[in-house]
Short mmCIF file of C-alpha atoms in Angstrom, two decimals:
data_model
loop_
_atom_site.label_atom_id
_atom_site.label_comp_id
_atom_site.label_asym_id
_atom_site.label_seq_id
_atom_site.Cartn_x
_atom_site.Cartn_y
_atom_site.Cartn_z
CA UNK A 356 -69.81 31.67 -18.95
CA UNK A 357 -68.53 35.31 -19.30
CA UNK A 358 -66.55 34.95 -15.92
CA UNK A 359 -65.10 31.51 -16.95
CA UNK A 360 -63.77 33.23 -20.16
CA UNK A 361 -62.41 36.24 -18.72
CA UNK A 362 -60.12 33.68 -16.30
CA UNK A 363 -59.14 31.70 -18.94
CA UNK A 364 -57.66 34.72 -21.04
CA UNK A 365 -56.35 36.14 -18.10
CA UNK A 366 -54.11 32.81 -17.47
CA UNK A 367 -53.22 32.81 -21.05
CA UNK A 368 -51.92 36.25 -21.02
CA UNK A 369 -49.81 35.60 -17.99
CA UNK A 370 -48.34 32.45 -19.57
CA UNK A 371 -47.07 34.13 -22.77
CA UNK A 372 -46.06 37.16 -20.97
CA UNK A 373 -43.97 34.71 -18.67
CA UNK A 374 -42.66 32.88 -21.88
CA UNK A 375 -41.62 36.18 -23.40
CA UNK A 376 -39.57 37.02 -20.51
CA UNK A 377 -37.84 33.59 -20.28
CA UNK A 378 -37.12 34.16 -23.91
CA UNK A 379 -35.36 37.69 -23.38
CA UNK A 380 -33.58 36.29 -20.41
CA UNK A 381 -30.32 34.30 -21.01
CA UNK A 382 -30.51 30.41 -20.89
CA UNK A 383 -28.24 30.07 -17.89
CA UNK A 384 -30.70 31.77 -15.71
CA UNK A 385 -33.73 30.04 -17.18
CA UNK A 386 -32.20 26.69 -16.72
CA UNK A 387 -30.97 27.61 -13.01
CA UNK A 388 -34.51 28.61 -12.14
CA UNK A 389 -35.90 25.29 -13.35
CA UNK A 390 -32.99 23.36 -11.75
CA UNK A 391 -33.85 24.89 -8.50
CA UNK A 392 -37.08 23.30 -8.50
CA UNK A 393 -37.20 19.72 -6.73
CA UNK A 394 -38.31 17.07 -8.97
CA UNK A 395 -40.41 14.40 -8.00
CA UNK A 396 -37.90 11.41 -8.82
CA UNK A 397 -34.42 11.44 -9.02
CA UNK A 398 -32.75 14.68 -9.07
CA UNK A 399 -31.42 16.18 -12.61
CA UNK A 400 -27.93 16.01 -13.41
CA UNK A 401 -26.66 18.07 -16.21
CA UNK A 402 -24.55 16.08 -18.69
CA UNK A 403 -20.76 16.81 -18.48
CA UNK A 404 -19.77 18.14 -22.09
CA UNK A 405 -17.02 15.97 -23.48
CA UNK A 406 -14.07 16.65 -25.69
CA UNK A 407 -15.47 14.31 -28.28
CA UNK A 408 -18.60 16.56 -28.69
CA UNK A 409 -16.43 19.89 -28.89
CA UNK A 410 -13.78 18.90 -31.36
CA UNK A 411 -14.02 16.61 -34.34
CA UNK A 412 -10.84 15.12 -34.98
CA UNK A 413 -12.10 13.20 -38.01
CA UNK A 414 -11.68 16.42 -40.07
CA UNK A 415 -8.64 15.89 -42.33
CA UNK A 416 -6.48 18.77 -40.95
CA UNK A 417 -6.84 17.98 -37.12
CA UNK A 418 -6.45 14.30 -37.88
CA UNK A 419 -3.11 14.72 -39.69
CA UNK A 420 -1.74 16.80 -37.16
CA UNK A 421 -2.60 14.47 -34.23
CA UNK A 422 -1.33 11.65 -36.32
CA UNK A 423 2.33 13.40 -36.64
CA UNK A 424 2.19 14.15 -33.08
CA UNK A 425 1.39 10.26 -32.34
CA UNK A 426 4.37 9.36 -34.60
CA UNK A 427 6.64 11.63 -32.61
CA UNK A 428 5.48 10.16 -29.34
CA UNK A 429 5.92 6.36 -30.49
CA UNK A 430 9.63 7.37 -31.63
CA UNK A 431 10.27 8.96 -28.03
CA UNK A 432 8.50 6.82 -25.52
CA UNK A 433 8.52 3.59 -27.69
CA UNK A 434 4.97 2.90 -26.90
CA UNK A 435 1.76 3.42 -28.71
CA UNK A 436 -0.27 3.68 -25.33
CA UNK A 437 -1.27 7.28 -24.41
CA UNK A 438 -2.66 8.08 -20.76
CA UNK A 439 -6.10 9.91 -20.76
CA UNK A 440 -4.73 12.58 -18.77
CA UNK A 441 -1.21 13.13 -20.69
CA UNK A 442 -0.03 16.62 -18.95
CA UNK A 443 2.81 17.01 -21.72
CA UNK A 444 0.23 17.07 -24.78
CA UNK A 445 -3.23 16.97 -23.66
CA UNK A 446 -4.58 17.34 -27.39
CA UNK A 447 -2.64 14.23 -28.18
CA UNK A 448 -4.54 12.45 -25.49
CA UNK A 449 -7.85 13.65 -26.60
CA UNK A 450 -6.93 12.75 -30.25
CA UNK A 451 -6.05 9.14 -29.17
CA UNK A 452 -9.30 8.81 -27.12
CA UNK A 453 -11.39 10.25 -30.15
CA UNK A 454 -9.81 7.73 -32.68
CA UNK A 455 -10.36 4.87 -30.18
CA UNK A 456 -13.95 5.56 -29.38
CA UNK A 457 -15.03 6.60 -32.88
CA UNK A 458 -12.80 4.29 -34.86
CA UNK A 459 -15.85 2.48 -36.32
CA UNK A 460 -18.56 5.31 -36.83
CA UNK A 461 -16.62 8.70 -37.50
CA UNK A 462 -13.35 8.00 -39.16
CA UNK A 463 -13.04 7.13 -42.95
CA UNK A 464 -11.38 4.26 -44.50
CA UNK A 465 -7.94 5.96 -45.29
CA UNK A 466 -7.64 6.97 -41.70
CA UNK A 467 -8.65 3.55 -40.46
CA UNK A 468 -5.73 2.03 -42.33
CA UNK A 469 -3.41 4.65 -41.47
CA UNK A 470 -3.99 3.81 -37.74
CA UNK A 471 -3.84 0.21 -38.29
CA UNK A 472 -0.49 0.51 -40.12
CA UNK A 473 0.91 2.53 -37.22
CA UNK A 474 -0.35 -0.13 -34.57
CA UNK A 475 -2.59 2.13 -32.79
CA UNK A 476 -4.26 0.23 -30.03
CA UNK A 477 -8.28 0.02 -29.96
CA UNK A 478 -8.08 -1.82 -26.37
CA UNK A 479 -5.54 -0.82 -23.81
CA UNK A 480 -3.99 -3.15 -21.39
CA UNK A 481 -4.48 -1.81 -17.79
CA UNK A 482 -0.84 -2.94 -16.74
CA UNK A 483 0.80 -1.20 -19.98
CA UNK A 484 -1.32 2.00 -18.95
CA UNK A 485 -0.27 2.27 -15.47
CA UNK A 486 3.29 1.75 -16.59
CA UNK A 487 3.09 4.55 -19.02
CA UNK A 488 1.58 6.77 -16.66
CA UNK A 489 4.41 6.08 -14.25
CA UNK A 490 6.79 6.93 -16.93
CA UNK A 491 5.44 10.31 -17.82
CA UNK A 492 5.32 10.98 -14.07
CA UNK A 493 8.97 9.91 -13.83
CA UNK A 494 9.96 12.08 -16.91
CA UNK A 495 8.57 14.91 -15.68
CA UNK A 496 10.16 14.83 -12.28
CA UNK A 497 13.58 14.21 -14.04
CA UNK A 498 12.72 17.25 -16.17
CA UNK A 499 11.74 19.37 -13.35
CA UNK A 500 14.30 18.56 -10.71
CA UNK A 501 17.23 16.87 -12.56
CA UNK A 502 17.93 13.90 -10.19
CA UNK A 503 16.25 10.56 -9.31
CA UNK A 504 16.24 10.99 -5.49
CA UNK A 505 12.18 10.58 -5.29
CA UNK A 506 12.19 9.25 -1.69
CA UNK A 507 13.49 12.24 -0.05
CA UNK A 508 11.63 14.64 -2.09
CA UNK A 509 8.61 16.27 0.05
CA UNK A 510 6.39 16.69 -2.95
CA UNK A 511 6.19 12.86 -3.38
CA UNK A 512 5.35 11.92 -0.07
CA UNK A 513 1.45 11.74 -0.85
CA UNK A 514 2.12 9.53 -4.06
CA UNK A 515 3.15 6.41 -2.14
CA UNK A 516 2.45 3.93 -5.01
CA UNK A 517 4.66 5.90 -7.60
CA UNK A 518 7.70 5.93 -5.24
CA UNK A 519 7.26 2.19 -4.38
CA UNK A 520 7.10 1.54 -8.13
CA UNK A 521 10.25 3.31 -8.66
CA UNK A 522 12.08 1.56 -5.95
CA UNK A 523 11.04 -1.69 -7.33
CA UNK A 524 12.50 -1.14 -10.54
CA UNK A 525 16.29 -2.03 -9.77
CA UNK A 526 15.32 -5.36 -8.12
CA UNK A 527 13.13 -6.35 -10.83
CA UNK A 528 16.06 -5.56 -13.17
CA UNK A 529 18.42 -7.84 -11.05
CA UNK A 530 15.87 -10.66 -11.41
CA UNK A 531 15.36 -10.57 -15.06
CA UNK A 532 11.84 -9.64 -14.34
CA UNK A 533 11.76 -6.40 -16.28
CA UNK A 534 11.28 -6.76 -20.17
CA UNK A 535 13.98 -5.19 -22.23
CA UNK A 536 11.64 -2.99 -24.02
CA UNK A 537 10.75 -1.44 -20.57
CA UNK A 538 14.42 -1.17 -19.78
CA UNK A 539 14.79 0.75 -23.09
CA UNK A 540 12.01 3.02 -22.25
CA UNK A 541 13.38 3.94 -18.91
CA UNK A 542 16.94 4.74 -20.61
CA UNK A 543 15.12 6.94 -22.93
CA UNK A 544 13.77 9.19 -20.46
CA UNK A 545 17.30 9.26 -18.86
CA UNK A 546 17.27 6.24 -16.22
CA UNK A 547 19.71 3.85 -17.66
CA UNK A 548 19.41 0.61 -15.55
CA UNK A 549 22.76 -0.97 -17.16
CA UNK A 550 24.69 2.13 -16.19
CA UNK A 551 23.14 2.67 -12.54
CA UNK A 552 24.72 2.11 -9.41
CA UNK A 553 21.84 0.52 -7.90
CA UNK A 554 21.89 -2.45 -10.28
CA UNK A 555 24.30 -5.30 -10.99
CA UNK A 556 23.92 -6.21 -14.63
CA UNK A 557 25.91 -4.56 -17.38
CA UNK A 558 25.89 -7.13 -19.92
CA UNK A 559 22.92 -6.31 -22.43
CA UNK A 560 23.05 -9.56 -24.57
CA UNK A 561 22.96 -11.70 -21.58
CA UNK A 562 20.10 -9.87 -19.95
CA UNK A 563 18.27 -9.95 -23.11
CA UNK A 564 18.52 -13.66 -23.27
CA UNK A 565 17.55 -14.29 -19.77
CA UNK A 566 14.49 -11.79 -19.71
CA UNK A 567 13.30 -13.25 -23.14
CA UNK A 568 13.45 -16.60 -22.06
CA UNK A 569 10.86 -15.68 -19.23
CA UNK A 570 8.56 -13.72 -21.54
CA UNK A 571 8.37 -16.79 -23.84
CA UNK A 572 6.53 -18.97 -21.23
CA UNK A 573 3.01 -19.29 -21.12
CA UNK A 574 1.09 -17.37 -18.20
CA UNK A 575 0.86 -20.19 -15.88
CA UNK A 576 4.61 -21.41 -16.31
CA UNK A 577 5.65 -17.54 -16.00
CA UNK A 578 3.40 -17.43 -12.51
CA UNK A 579 5.37 -20.66 -11.49
CA UNK A 580 8.81 -19.25 -12.33
CA UNK A 581 8.24 -15.72 -10.93
CA UNK A 582 6.92 -17.56 -7.67
CA UNK A 583 10.06 -19.47 -7.35
CA UNK A 584 12.40 -16.44 -7.88
CA UNK A 585 10.77 -14.38 -5.23
CA UNK A 586 10.68 -17.64 -2.81
CA UNK A 587 14.29 -18.04 -3.43
CA UNK A 588 14.70 -14.26 -2.40
CA UNK A 589 12.58 -14.71 0.79
CA UNK A 590 14.89 -17.69 1.65
CA UNK A 591 17.83 -15.35 1.78
CA UNK A 592 15.99 -12.83 3.81
CA UNK A 593 15.27 -15.66 6.32
CA UNK A 594 18.94 -16.78 6.34
CA UNK A 595 20.20 -13.12 6.99
CA UNK A 596 17.51 -12.02 9.33
CA UNK A 597 16.10 -15.06 11.06
CA UNK A 598 12.45 -14.05 10.24
CA UNK A 599 10.04 -14.34 7.20
CA UNK A 600 8.39 -10.82 8.13
CA UNK A 601 9.46 -8.16 5.59
CA UNK A 602 8.09 -4.60 5.95
CA UNK A 603 6.11 -3.57 2.80
CA UNK A 604 8.28 -0.21 2.51
CA UNK A 605 11.69 -1.60 3.51
CA UNK A 606 14.42 0.45 1.89
CA UNK A 607 16.63 -2.14 0.28
CA UNK A 608 13.95 -4.73 -1.00
CA UNK A 609 10.63 -3.16 -1.54
CA UNK A 610 9.83 -5.83 -4.19
CA UNK A 611 10.15 -8.54 -1.38
CA UNK A 612 7.83 -6.47 0.87
CA UNK A 613 5.11 -6.20 -1.91
CA UNK A 614 5.43 -9.74 -2.54
CA UNK A 615 5.02 -10.89 1.03
CA UNK A 616 2.09 -8.43 1.60
CA UNK A 617 0.40 -9.82 -1.54
CA UNK A 618 0.62 -13.44 -0.32
CA UNK A 619 -1.02 -12.40 3.05
CA UNK A 620 -3.68 -10.39 1.21
CA UNK A 621 -4.33 -13.70 -0.95
CA UNK A 622 -4.52 -15.68 2.03
CA UNK A 623 -7.19 -13.20 3.70
CA UNK A 624 -9.36 -13.38 0.83
CA UNK A 625 -8.90 -17.17 0.06
CA UNK A 626 -7.67 -16.69 -3.11
CA UNK A 627 -3.93 -18.36 -2.77
CA UNK A 628 -3.45 -21.58 -4.67
CA UNK A 629 -2.90 -24.53 -2.24
CA UNK A 630 0.48 -25.21 -3.76
CA UNK A 631 2.03 -21.57 -3.01
CA UNK A 632 0.70 -21.72 0.80
CA UNK A 633 2.30 -25.02 1.07
CA UNK A 634 5.68 -23.65 -0.11
CA UNK A 635 5.38 -20.68 2.02
CA UNK A 636 4.26 -22.90 5.24
CA UNK A 637 7.84 -24.90 4.83
CA UNK A 638 9.59 -21.69 5.81
CA UNK A 639 7.36 -21.02 8.66
CA UNK A 640 5.87 -17.80 6.87
CA UNK A 641 4.20 -15.36 9.21
CA UNK A 642 0.65 -15.05 7.89
CA UNK A 643 -0.50 -12.75 10.51
CA UNK A 644 1.76 -9.92 12.20
CA UNK A 645 0.46 -7.81 15.10
CA UNK A 646 0.80 -4.23 14.87
CA UNK A 647 3.07 -3.97 17.96
CA UNK A 648 5.49 -6.46 16.40
CA UNK A 649 5.27 -4.97 12.80
CA UNK A 650 6.42 -1.51 14.25
CA UNK A 651 9.46 -3.15 16.02
CA UNK A 652 10.43 -4.49 12.84
CA UNK A 653 9.83 -1.39 10.89
CA UNK A 654 12.05 0.78 13.48
CA UNK A 655 14.70 -2.10 13.38
CA UNK A 656 15.01 -1.40 9.30
CA UNK A 657 14.96 2.13 9.84
CA UNK A 658 17.78 2.06 12.36
CA UNK A 659 19.44 -0.44 9.72
CA UNK A 660 19.07 2.32 6.87
CA UNK A 661 20.37 4.88 8.92
CA UNK A 662 23.46 2.80 9.71
CA UNK A 663 24.14 2.20 5.85
CA UNK A 664 23.67 5.81 5.08
CA UNK A 665 25.61 7.52 7.60
CA UNK A 666 28.05 4.86 8.70
CA UNK A 667 27.16 4.91 12.33
CA UNK A 668 24.16 4.12 14.26
CA UNK A 669 21.33 6.42 15.46
CA UNK A 670 22.47 8.24 18.77
CA UNK A 671 20.88 7.41 21.80
CA UNK A 672 19.21 9.61 23.09
CA UNK A 673 18.36 11.48 19.94
CA UNK A 674 18.43 15.19 20.54
CA UNK A 675 17.12 16.58 17.31
CA UNK A 676 13.43 17.29 16.25
CA UNK A 677 12.89 14.50 13.67
CA UNK A 678 10.05 12.45 15.14
CA UNK A 679 10.92 9.45 13.08
CA UNK A 680 14.54 9.48 14.26
CA UNK A 681 13.64 9.98 17.76
CA UNK A 682 11.22 6.99 17.46
CA UNK A 683 14.06 4.86 16.22
CA UNK A 684 16.42 6.02 19.03
CA UNK A 685 13.99 5.23 21.51
CA UNK A 686 13.69 1.42 19.85
CA UNK A 687 17.47 1.02 19.88
CA UNK A 688 17.54 1.96 23.68
CA UNK A 689 14.67 -0.55 24.46
CA UNK A 690 16.62 -3.27 22.48
CA UNK A 691 19.74 -2.67 24.71
CA UNK A 692 17.61 -3.01 27.78
CA UNK A 693 16.19 -6.31 26.28
CA UNK A 694 19.69 -7.47 25.59
CA UNK A 695 20.86 -7.08 29.19
CA UNK A 696 17.91 -9.02 30.47
CA UNK A 697 18.61 -11.79 27.94
CA UNK A 698 15.14 -11.33 26.31
CA UNK A 699 16.28 -10.79 22.68
CA UNK A 700 15.25 -13.54 20.21
CA UNK A 701 17.46 -14.40 17.28
CA UNK A 702 15.66 -12.08 14.62
CA UNK A 703 15.84 -9.05 16.89
CA UNK A 704 19.62 -9.88 17.61
CA UNK A 705 20.37 -9.95 13.93
CA UNK A 706 18.59 -6.51 13.23
CA UNK A 707 20.16 -4.79 16.16
CA UNK A 708 23.47 -6.08 14.77
CA UNK A 709 22.68 -4.78 11.45
CA UNK A 710 21.36 -1.39 12.86
CA UNK A 711 25.07 -0.83 14.27
CA UNK A 712 23.97 -1.96 17.96
CA UNK A 713 27.43 -3.17 18.71
CA UNK A 714 28.71 0.42 18.23
CA UNK A 715 26.20 1.51 20.97
CA UNK A 716 27.15 -1.19 23.63
CA UNK A 717 30.92 -1.23 22.90
CA UNK A 718 31.90 0.43 26.19
CA UNK A 719 29.25 -1.80 28.26
CA UNK A 720 31.29 -5.05 28.92
CA UNK A 721 28.29 -6.92 30.35
CA UNK A 722 25.88 -6.10 27.46
CA UNK A 723 28.97 -7.42 24.99
CA UNK A 724 29.23 -10.63 26.64
CA UNK A 725 25.25 -11.11 26.68
CA UNK A 726 25.42 -10.18 23.01
CA UNK A 727 28.34 -12.60 22.15
CA UNK A 728 26.35 -15.61 24.03
CA UNK A 729 23.08 -14.95 22.59
CA UNK A 730 24.43 -14.74 18.92
CA UNK A 731 26.43 -17.88 19.29
CA UNK A 732 22.86 -19.59 20.12
CA UNK A 733 21.21 -17.75 17.55
CA UNK A 734 23.89 -18.96 14.80
CA UNK A 735 23.89 -22.55 16.04
CA UNK A 736 19.95 -22.46 15.62
CA UNK A 737 20.21 -21.08 12.22
CA UNK A 738 22.76 -23.78 11.33
CA UNK A 739 20.77 -26.17 13.28
CA UNK A 740 23.72 -27.23 15.57
CA UNK A 741 22.27 -25.93 18.89
CA UNK A 742 22.40 -28.23 21.80
CA UNK A 743 19.31 -29.36 23.92
CA UNK A 744 19.94 -26.86 26.95
CA UNK A 745 20.52 -24.04 24.33
CA UNK A 746 17.18 -24.88 22.48
CA UNK A 747 15.23 -25.44 25.85
CA UNK A 748 16.42 -21.96 27.14
CA UNK A 749 15.28 -20.48 23.73
CA UNK A 750 12.14 -22.15 24.10
CA UNK A 751 11.60 -20.93 27.57
CA UNK A 752 11.85 -17.25 26.11
CA UNK A 753 9.47 -18.18 23.17
CA UNK A 754 6.93 -19.39 25.75
CA UNK A 755 7.27 -16.40 28.08
CA UNK A 756 6.89 -13.98 24.98
CA UNK A 757 3.81 -15.79 23.73
CA UNK A 758 2.18 -16.10 27.20
CA UNK A 759 2.59 -12.34 27.38
CA UNK A 760 1.11 -11.79 24.21
CA UNK A 761 -2.23 -13.92 24.99
CA UNK A 762 -2.46 -11.88 28.28
CA UNK A 763 -2.47 -8.63 26.37
CA UNK A 764 -4.90 -10.14 23.83
CA UNK A 765 -7.22 -11.12 26.75
CA UNK A 766 -6.77 -7.42 28.05
CA UNK A 767 -7.89 -5.92 24.74
CA UNK A 768 -10.97 -8.26 24.38
CA UNK A 769 -12.13 -7.41 27.63
CA UNK A 770 -11.90 -3.66 27.03
CA UNK A 771 -13.99 -3.90 24.11
CA UNK A 772 -16.85 -5.88 25.81
CA UNK A 773 -19.57 -3.44 26.94
CA UNK A 774 -19.97 -2.76 30.81
CA UNK A 775 -23.37 -3.49 32.12
CA UNK A 776 -24.56 -1.81 35.20
CA UNK A 777 -27.25 -4.04 36.60
CA UNK A 778 -29.87 -3.14 39.30
CA UNK A 779 -29.57 -3.90 42.93
CA UNK A 780 -31.96 -7.16 42.62
CA UNK A 781 -29.42 -8.56 39.88
CA UNK A 782 -26.39 -7.73 41.62
CA UNK A 783 -26.25 -11.32 43.15
CA UNK A 784 -26.04 -12.95 39.53
CA UNK A 785 -22.77 -10.81 38.78
CA UNK A 786 -19.74 -13.12 38.86
CA UNK A 787 -16.81 -12.16 41.33
CA UNK A 788 -13.78 -10.42 39.83
CA UNK A 789 -15.64 -9.22 36.74
CA UNK A 790 -16.02 -5.50 37.77
CA UNK A 791 -14.56 -4.42 41.02
CA UNK A 792 -16.85 -1.49 41.41
CA UNK A 793 -19.76 -3.73 41.20
CA UNK A 794 -18.33 -6.00 43.83
CA UNK A 795 -17.71 -2.89 46.36
CA UNK A 796 -21.34 -1.75 45.84
CA UNK A 797 -22.56 -5.55 46.45
CA UNK A 798 -20.65 -5.63 49.69
CA UNK A 799 -22.02 -2.38 50.56
CA UNK A 800 -25.80 -3.34 50.11
CA UNK A 801 -25.06 -6.70 52.25
CA UNK A 802 -23.91 -4.87 54.98
CA UNK A 803 -26.77 -2.59 55.24
CA UNK A 804 -29.27 -5.58 54.90
CA UNK A 805 -27.20 -7.25 57.92
CA UNK A 806 -27.71 -3.95 59.88
CA UNK A 807 -31.35 -3.72 59.11
CA UNK A 808 -32.14 -7.35 60.40
CA UNK A 809 -33.83 -7.36 63.79
CA UNK A 810 -31.57 -8.96 66.33
CA UNK A 811 -32.99 -11.98 68.59
CA UNK A 812 -34.41 -10.85 71.93
CA UNK A 813 -34.76 -13.89 74.34
CA UNK A 814 -37.21 -11.97 76.52
CA UNK A 815 -39.41 -11.34 73.73
CA UNK A 816 -40.02 -15.20 73.34
CA UNK A 817 -40.96 -15.72 77.00
#
């Protein structure tokens, strides 16, 4: 009994001393010590402190100062939606998030009434939130750099979604797909679409009538109307370039490129409405585009962009260090070779012409003659006035290209198959021509077996 009582007293003393040591230590060291021990169940993760727990914006002084900043924000940006990460005023973003989350629990009656009169949003539309995030990003870019040339700025190469959004704005404005409220929001930060050289509308009253007529439609009618507008744009593209493929990042019609990519995505996930698929099938829409074909069209439109900006085609060969222009120059040289062989189709002929290809071959009489003949047939096919012989010639070229593509696909599939190396006993089951190395081994083994067979000796039989 004495020994047991002694052991218990020693253990109690060690526990109390250990607890006193922990009490004298800072809290962080104690937490780190216990957090370093691996728990039996799921690992413990400390809760992240939020600004709601740190600042009580329901206090009258903090609430009133935040409400004044909210009124200023509303006048400046013509919107009541404040992004969660608002770099110009982080405290205002925290205030709006606090009021939204604690509207019914922490705010008093007079604060709630004040917010409701100011149209404070208790639920935010995701589309409106993304729009305001892009608006603030564009505002900060204009304030920092003083211009709107986003595509050539190196700091925005990683923000492709923001650059694509900006490139779609003029086209949305020209098609009356941009509400007048958003047009005014862009004008507030220094991007006036009515005065921009990128757009065609200058009459505000006419634009308001057209855009409001579209906004008054119900969601289903609006979807049909927007699809018809984009389908008309695709029809113009096909008439111009003889193809329904539009690169997603094409420089002069990013909106149409996004529309085409969206339609392909809907078809892939099997969510496209049947009536939309039927309308696109009437235009011979390309639902699947191989990577090699996509690269060809992308280089062709980059050559067209260079020709539009500089007034001359990409030099062949290109002697500078820009890898993109080197690739485009090699593409134009390849198109000249195919033209001389008579293997350029209608779409590639049109893109070759749009990229300034005629200037590159102006001193080559043979290439010019071949181009005139090919473009004449292409125009007749576009107008549906081509003769039977011309259509037959084009079908032969299309058939050759299709057979070449099928052979390339078969070769890729053969390369993907795993190569099995069978033993000698199973060599006889390997089909001929499948693996030349195995065939050579099979032949060598057969030759060895022939040499080892005993030759017939007539004297031995006598």
